[in-house]
GROMACS .gro file of C-alpha atoms in nm:
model
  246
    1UNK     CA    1   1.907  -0.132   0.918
    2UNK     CA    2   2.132   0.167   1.013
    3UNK     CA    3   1.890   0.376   0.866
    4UNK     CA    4   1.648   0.243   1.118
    5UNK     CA    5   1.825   0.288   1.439
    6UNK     CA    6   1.921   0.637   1.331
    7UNK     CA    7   1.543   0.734   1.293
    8UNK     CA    8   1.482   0.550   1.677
    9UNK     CA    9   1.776   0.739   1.825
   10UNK     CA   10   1.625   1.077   1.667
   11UNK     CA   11   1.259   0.970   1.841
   12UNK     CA   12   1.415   0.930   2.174
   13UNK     CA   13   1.613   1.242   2.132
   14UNK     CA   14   1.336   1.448   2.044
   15UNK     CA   15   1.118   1.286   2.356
   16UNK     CA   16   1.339   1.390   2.581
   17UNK     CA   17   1.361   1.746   2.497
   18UNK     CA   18   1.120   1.938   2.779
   19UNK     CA   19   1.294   2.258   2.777
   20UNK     CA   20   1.099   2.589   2.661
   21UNK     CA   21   0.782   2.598   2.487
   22UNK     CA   22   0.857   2.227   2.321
   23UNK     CA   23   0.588   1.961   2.457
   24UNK     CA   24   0.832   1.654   2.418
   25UNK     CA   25   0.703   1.504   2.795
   26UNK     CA   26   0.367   1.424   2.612
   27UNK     CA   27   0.565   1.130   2.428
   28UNK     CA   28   0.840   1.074   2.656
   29UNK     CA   29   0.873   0.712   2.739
   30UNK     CA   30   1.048   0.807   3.082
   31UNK     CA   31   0.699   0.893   3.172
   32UNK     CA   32   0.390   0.737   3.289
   33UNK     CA   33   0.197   0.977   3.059
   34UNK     CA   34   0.439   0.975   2.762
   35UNK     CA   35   0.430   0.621   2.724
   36UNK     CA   36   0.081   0.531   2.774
   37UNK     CA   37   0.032   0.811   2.449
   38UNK     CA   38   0.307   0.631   2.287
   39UNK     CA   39   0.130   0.308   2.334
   40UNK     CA   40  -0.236   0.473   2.153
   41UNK     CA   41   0.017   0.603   1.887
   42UNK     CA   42   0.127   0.262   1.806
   43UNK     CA   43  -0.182   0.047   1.865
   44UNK     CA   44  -0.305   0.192   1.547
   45UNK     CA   45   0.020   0.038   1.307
   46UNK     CA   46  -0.190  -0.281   1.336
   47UNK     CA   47  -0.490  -0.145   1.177
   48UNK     CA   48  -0.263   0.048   0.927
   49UNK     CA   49  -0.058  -0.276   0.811
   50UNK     CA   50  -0.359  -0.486   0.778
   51UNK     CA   51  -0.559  -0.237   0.560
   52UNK     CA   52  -0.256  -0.214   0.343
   53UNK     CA   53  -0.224  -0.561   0.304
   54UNK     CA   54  -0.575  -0.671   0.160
   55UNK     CA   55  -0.612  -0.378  -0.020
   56UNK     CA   56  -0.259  -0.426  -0.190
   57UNK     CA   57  -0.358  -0.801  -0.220
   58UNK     CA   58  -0.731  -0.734  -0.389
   59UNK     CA   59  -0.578  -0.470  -0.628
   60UNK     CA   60  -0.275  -0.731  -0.738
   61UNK     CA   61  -0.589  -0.972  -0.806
   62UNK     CA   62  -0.826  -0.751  -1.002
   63UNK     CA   63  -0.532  -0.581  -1.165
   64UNK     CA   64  -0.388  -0.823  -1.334
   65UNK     CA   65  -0.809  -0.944  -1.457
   66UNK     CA   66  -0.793  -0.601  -1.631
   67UNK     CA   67  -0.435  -0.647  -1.773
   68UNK     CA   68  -0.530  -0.962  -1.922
   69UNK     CA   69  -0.834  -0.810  -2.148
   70UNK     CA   70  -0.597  -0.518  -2.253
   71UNK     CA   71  -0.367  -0.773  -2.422
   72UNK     CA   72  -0.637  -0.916  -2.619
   73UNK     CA   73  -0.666  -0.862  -3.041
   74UNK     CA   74  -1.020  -0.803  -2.937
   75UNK     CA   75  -1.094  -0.469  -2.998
   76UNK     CA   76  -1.369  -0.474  -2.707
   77UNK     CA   77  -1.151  -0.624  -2.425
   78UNK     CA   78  -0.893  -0.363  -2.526
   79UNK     CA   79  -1.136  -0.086  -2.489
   80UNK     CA   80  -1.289  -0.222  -2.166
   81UNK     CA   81  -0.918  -0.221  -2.034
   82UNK     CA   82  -0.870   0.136  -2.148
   83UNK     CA   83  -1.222   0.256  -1.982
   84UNK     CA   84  -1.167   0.119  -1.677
   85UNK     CA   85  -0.776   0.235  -1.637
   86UNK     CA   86  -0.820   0.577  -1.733
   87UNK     CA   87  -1.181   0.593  -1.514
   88UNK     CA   88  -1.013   0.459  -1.213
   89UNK     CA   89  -0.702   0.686  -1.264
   90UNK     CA   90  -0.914   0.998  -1.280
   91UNK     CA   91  -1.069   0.953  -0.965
   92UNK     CA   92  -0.869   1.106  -0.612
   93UNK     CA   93  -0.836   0.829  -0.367
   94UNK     CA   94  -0.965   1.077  -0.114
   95UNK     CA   95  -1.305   1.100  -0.318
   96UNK     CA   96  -1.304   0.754  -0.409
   97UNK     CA   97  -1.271   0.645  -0.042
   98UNK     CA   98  -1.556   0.885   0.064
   99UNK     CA   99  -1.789   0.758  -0.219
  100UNK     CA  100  -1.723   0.417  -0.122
  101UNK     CA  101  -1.834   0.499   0.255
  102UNK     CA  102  -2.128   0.762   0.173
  103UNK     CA  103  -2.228   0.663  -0.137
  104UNK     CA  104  -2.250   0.297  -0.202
  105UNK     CA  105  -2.518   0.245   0.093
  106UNK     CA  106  -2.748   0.488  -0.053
  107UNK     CA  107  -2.696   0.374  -0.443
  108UNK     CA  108  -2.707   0.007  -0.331
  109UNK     CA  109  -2.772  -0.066  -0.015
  110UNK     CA  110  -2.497  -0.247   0.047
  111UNK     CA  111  -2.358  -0.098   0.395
  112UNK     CA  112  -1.971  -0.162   0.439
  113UNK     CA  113  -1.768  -0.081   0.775
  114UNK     CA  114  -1.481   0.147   0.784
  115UNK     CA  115  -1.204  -0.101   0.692
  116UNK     CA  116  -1.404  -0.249   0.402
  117UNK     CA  117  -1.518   0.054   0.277
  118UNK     CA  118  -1.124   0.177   0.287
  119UNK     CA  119  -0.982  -0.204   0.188
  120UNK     CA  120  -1.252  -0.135  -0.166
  121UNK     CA  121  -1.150   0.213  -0.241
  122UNK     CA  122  -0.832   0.146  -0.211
  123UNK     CA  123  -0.765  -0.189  -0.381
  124UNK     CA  124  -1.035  -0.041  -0.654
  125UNK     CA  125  -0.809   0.251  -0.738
  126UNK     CA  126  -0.465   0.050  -0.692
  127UNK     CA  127  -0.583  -0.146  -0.908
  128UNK     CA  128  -0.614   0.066  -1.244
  129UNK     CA  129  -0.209   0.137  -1.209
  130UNK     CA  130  -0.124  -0.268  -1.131
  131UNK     CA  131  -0.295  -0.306  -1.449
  132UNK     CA  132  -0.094  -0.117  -1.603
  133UNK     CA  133   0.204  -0.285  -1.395
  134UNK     CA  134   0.107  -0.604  -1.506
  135UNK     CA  135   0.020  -0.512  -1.893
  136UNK     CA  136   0.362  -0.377  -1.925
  137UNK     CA  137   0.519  -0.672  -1.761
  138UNK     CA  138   0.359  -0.920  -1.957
  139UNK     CA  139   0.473  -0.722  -2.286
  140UNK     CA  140   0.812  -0.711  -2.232
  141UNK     CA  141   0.837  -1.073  -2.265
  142UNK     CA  142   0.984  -1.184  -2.617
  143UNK     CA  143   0.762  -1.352  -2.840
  144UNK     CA  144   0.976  -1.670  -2.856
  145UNK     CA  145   0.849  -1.755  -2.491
  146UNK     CA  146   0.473  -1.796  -2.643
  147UNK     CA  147   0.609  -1.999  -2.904
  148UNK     CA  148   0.800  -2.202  -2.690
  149UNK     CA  149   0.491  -2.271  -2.515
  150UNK     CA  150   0.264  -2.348  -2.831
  151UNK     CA  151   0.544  -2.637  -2.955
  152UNK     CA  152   0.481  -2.784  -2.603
  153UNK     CA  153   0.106  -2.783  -2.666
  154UNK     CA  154   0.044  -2.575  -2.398
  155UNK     CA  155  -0.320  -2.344  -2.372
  156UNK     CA  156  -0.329  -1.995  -2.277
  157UNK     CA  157  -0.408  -2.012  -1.918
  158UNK     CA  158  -0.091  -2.270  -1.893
  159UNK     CA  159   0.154  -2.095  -2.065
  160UNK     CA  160   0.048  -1.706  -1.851
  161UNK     CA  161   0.076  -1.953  -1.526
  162UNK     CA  162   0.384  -2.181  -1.575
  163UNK     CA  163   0.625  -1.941  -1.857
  164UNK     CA  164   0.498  -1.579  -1.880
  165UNK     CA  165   0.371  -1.449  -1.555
  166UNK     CA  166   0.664  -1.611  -1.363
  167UNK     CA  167   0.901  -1.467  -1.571
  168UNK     CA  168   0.673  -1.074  -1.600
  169UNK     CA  169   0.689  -1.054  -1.187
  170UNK     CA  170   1.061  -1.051  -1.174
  171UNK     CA  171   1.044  -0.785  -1.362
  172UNK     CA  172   0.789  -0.577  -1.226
  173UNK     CA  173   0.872  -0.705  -0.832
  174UNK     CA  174   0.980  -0.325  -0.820
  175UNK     CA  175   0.723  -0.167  -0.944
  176UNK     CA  176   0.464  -0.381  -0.688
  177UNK     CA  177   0.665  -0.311  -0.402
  178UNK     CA  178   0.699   0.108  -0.515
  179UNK     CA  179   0.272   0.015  -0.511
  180UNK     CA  180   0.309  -0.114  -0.154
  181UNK     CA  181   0.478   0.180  -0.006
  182UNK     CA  182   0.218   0.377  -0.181
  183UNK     CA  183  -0.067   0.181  -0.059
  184UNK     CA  184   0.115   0.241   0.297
  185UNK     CA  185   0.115   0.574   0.262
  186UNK     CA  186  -0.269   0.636   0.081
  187UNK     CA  187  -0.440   0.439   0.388
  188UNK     CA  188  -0.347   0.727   0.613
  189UNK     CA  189  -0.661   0.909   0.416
  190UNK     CA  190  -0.879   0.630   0.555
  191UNK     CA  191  -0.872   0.793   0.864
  192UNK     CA  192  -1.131   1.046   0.729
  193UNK     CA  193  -1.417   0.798   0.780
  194UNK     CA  194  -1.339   0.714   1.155
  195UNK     CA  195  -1.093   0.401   1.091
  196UNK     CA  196  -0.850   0.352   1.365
  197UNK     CA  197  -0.518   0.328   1.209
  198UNK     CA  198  -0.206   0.573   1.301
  199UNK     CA  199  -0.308   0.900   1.151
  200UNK     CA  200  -0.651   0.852   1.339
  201UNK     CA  201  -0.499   0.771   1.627
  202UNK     CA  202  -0.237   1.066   1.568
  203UNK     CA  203  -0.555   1.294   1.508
  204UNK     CA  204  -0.743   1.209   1.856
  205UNK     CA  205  -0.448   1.259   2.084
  206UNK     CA  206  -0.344   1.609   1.980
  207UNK     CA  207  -0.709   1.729   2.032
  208UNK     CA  208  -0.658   1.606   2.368
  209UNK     CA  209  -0.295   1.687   2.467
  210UNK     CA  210  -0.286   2.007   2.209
  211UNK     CA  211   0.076   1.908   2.099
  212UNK     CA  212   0.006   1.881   1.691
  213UNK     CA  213   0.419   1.938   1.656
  214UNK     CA  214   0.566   1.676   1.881
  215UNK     CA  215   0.246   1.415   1.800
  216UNK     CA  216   0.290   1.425   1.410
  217UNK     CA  217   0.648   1.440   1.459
  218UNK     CA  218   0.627   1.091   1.618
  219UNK     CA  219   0.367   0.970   1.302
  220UNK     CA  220   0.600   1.060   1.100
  221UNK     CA  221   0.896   0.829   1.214
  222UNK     CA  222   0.621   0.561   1.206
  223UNK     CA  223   0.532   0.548   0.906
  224UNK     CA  224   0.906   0.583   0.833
  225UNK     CA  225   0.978   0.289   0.974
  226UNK     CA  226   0.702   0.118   0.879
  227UNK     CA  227   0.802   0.203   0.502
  228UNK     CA  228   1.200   0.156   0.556
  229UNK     CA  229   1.119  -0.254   0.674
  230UNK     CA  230   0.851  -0.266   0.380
  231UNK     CA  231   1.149  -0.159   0.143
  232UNK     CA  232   1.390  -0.367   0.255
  233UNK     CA  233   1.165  -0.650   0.239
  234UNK     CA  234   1.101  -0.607  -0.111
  235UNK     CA  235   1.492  -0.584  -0.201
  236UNK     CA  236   1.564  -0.874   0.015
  237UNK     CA  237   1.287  -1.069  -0.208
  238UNK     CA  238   1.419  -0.922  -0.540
  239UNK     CA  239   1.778  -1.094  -0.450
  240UNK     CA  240   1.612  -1.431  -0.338
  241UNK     CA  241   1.429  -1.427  -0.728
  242UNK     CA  242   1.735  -1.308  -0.858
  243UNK     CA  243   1.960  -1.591  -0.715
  244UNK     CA  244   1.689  -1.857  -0.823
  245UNK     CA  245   1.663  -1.731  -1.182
  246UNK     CA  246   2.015  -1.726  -1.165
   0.00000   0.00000   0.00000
């Protein structure tokens, strides 16, 4: 928290220094002007937390769907898991995200708007490394917990719902809120098809106020904060887990 109000007192320091060549006025809240640009900075942090969301939510989903397979004794499972993580992997989110958008419509005719087509690529190429996430998770549990779960006569699905994904998610809470901040961070490139989230936003005004320094200096301590309350978030949730395991 004091990390926060240090970044907002270095935000209003920088908009109010006018002096020289810097262009500070153009996101001074003092000002008419300053604040209404403030105001289209921030409008797109909706945009930007809601793309992040679903995508983080789809690639949890279909993540763990792949993990599952790449625990299997099945040789074929295992190899579909390997396929698809490594595929996935190999593939910049940037190009994914532009394939998704260009692509898709003319290989299947299937025409997506510019948060779908940046909630797919994104959730699609999250999910390869919350597969991995999740397969490593679910490995680290000891052996003893599935036969626990056996004596108790209790089927697959039951004993990954009720004893070992419970137990895998503490452990990787971490490593899924690391993917959130990432996922934060990645939807930024969304902005390259049109969508209206901060860096867009960012984008539009310095063509029309031709203050790149000042502008991106302000999207900068958004996504800051932004990524400072995600973090937190995620440490206050690993304590409540810890204190109920405990």
């Amino acid at each position: 928290m004091k990390r926060f109000f240090l970044f907002a007192l270095m935000a209003l320091t920088l908009a109010g220094c006018s002096e020289g060549n810097w262009g500070w006025y153009v996101v001074d809240p003092r000002t008419t002007g300053g604040m209404n640009n403030l105001k289209f900075l921030m409008s797109g942090a909706w945009n930007t937390i809601l793309l992040s969301l679903t995508a983080i939510a789809i690639s949890v989903v279909v993540g763990l769907l792949v993990a599952l397979p790449g625990l299997s004794e099945r040789k074929g499972l295992r190899a579909f898991n390997r396929i698809y993580v490594e595929c996935v992997r190999a593939v910049p989110i940037l190009v994914l995200i532009l394939w998704v958008y260009y692509g898709l419509p003319a290989l299947s005719g299937i025409t997506l708007n510019v948060f779908w087509a940046g909630v797919l690529a994104l959730a699609l190429s999250d999910s390869a490394f919350q597969a991995e996430i999740f397969r490593a998770g679910i490995q680290s549990i000891g052996r003893g917990q599935y036969e626990a779960a056996q004596s108790v006569a209790l089927n697959y699905r039951d004993t990954m719902r009720y004893i070992i994904l419970p137990q895998a998610i503490r452990r990787i809470l971490p490593a899924l809120g690391n993917q959130l901040v990432y996922m934060l961070k990645m939807s930024s490139l969304v902005s390259v098809i049109g969508m209206q989230e901060l860096t867009r936003k960012a984008n539009e005004l310095v063509v029309t106020e031709y203050r790149p320094l000042e502008i991106y200096t302000i999207l900068v301590l958004e996504y800051l904060v932004l990524i400072l309350i995600v973090s937190q978030g995620v440490r206050w949730l690993e304590r409540r887990m810890n204190t109920a395991e405990g």
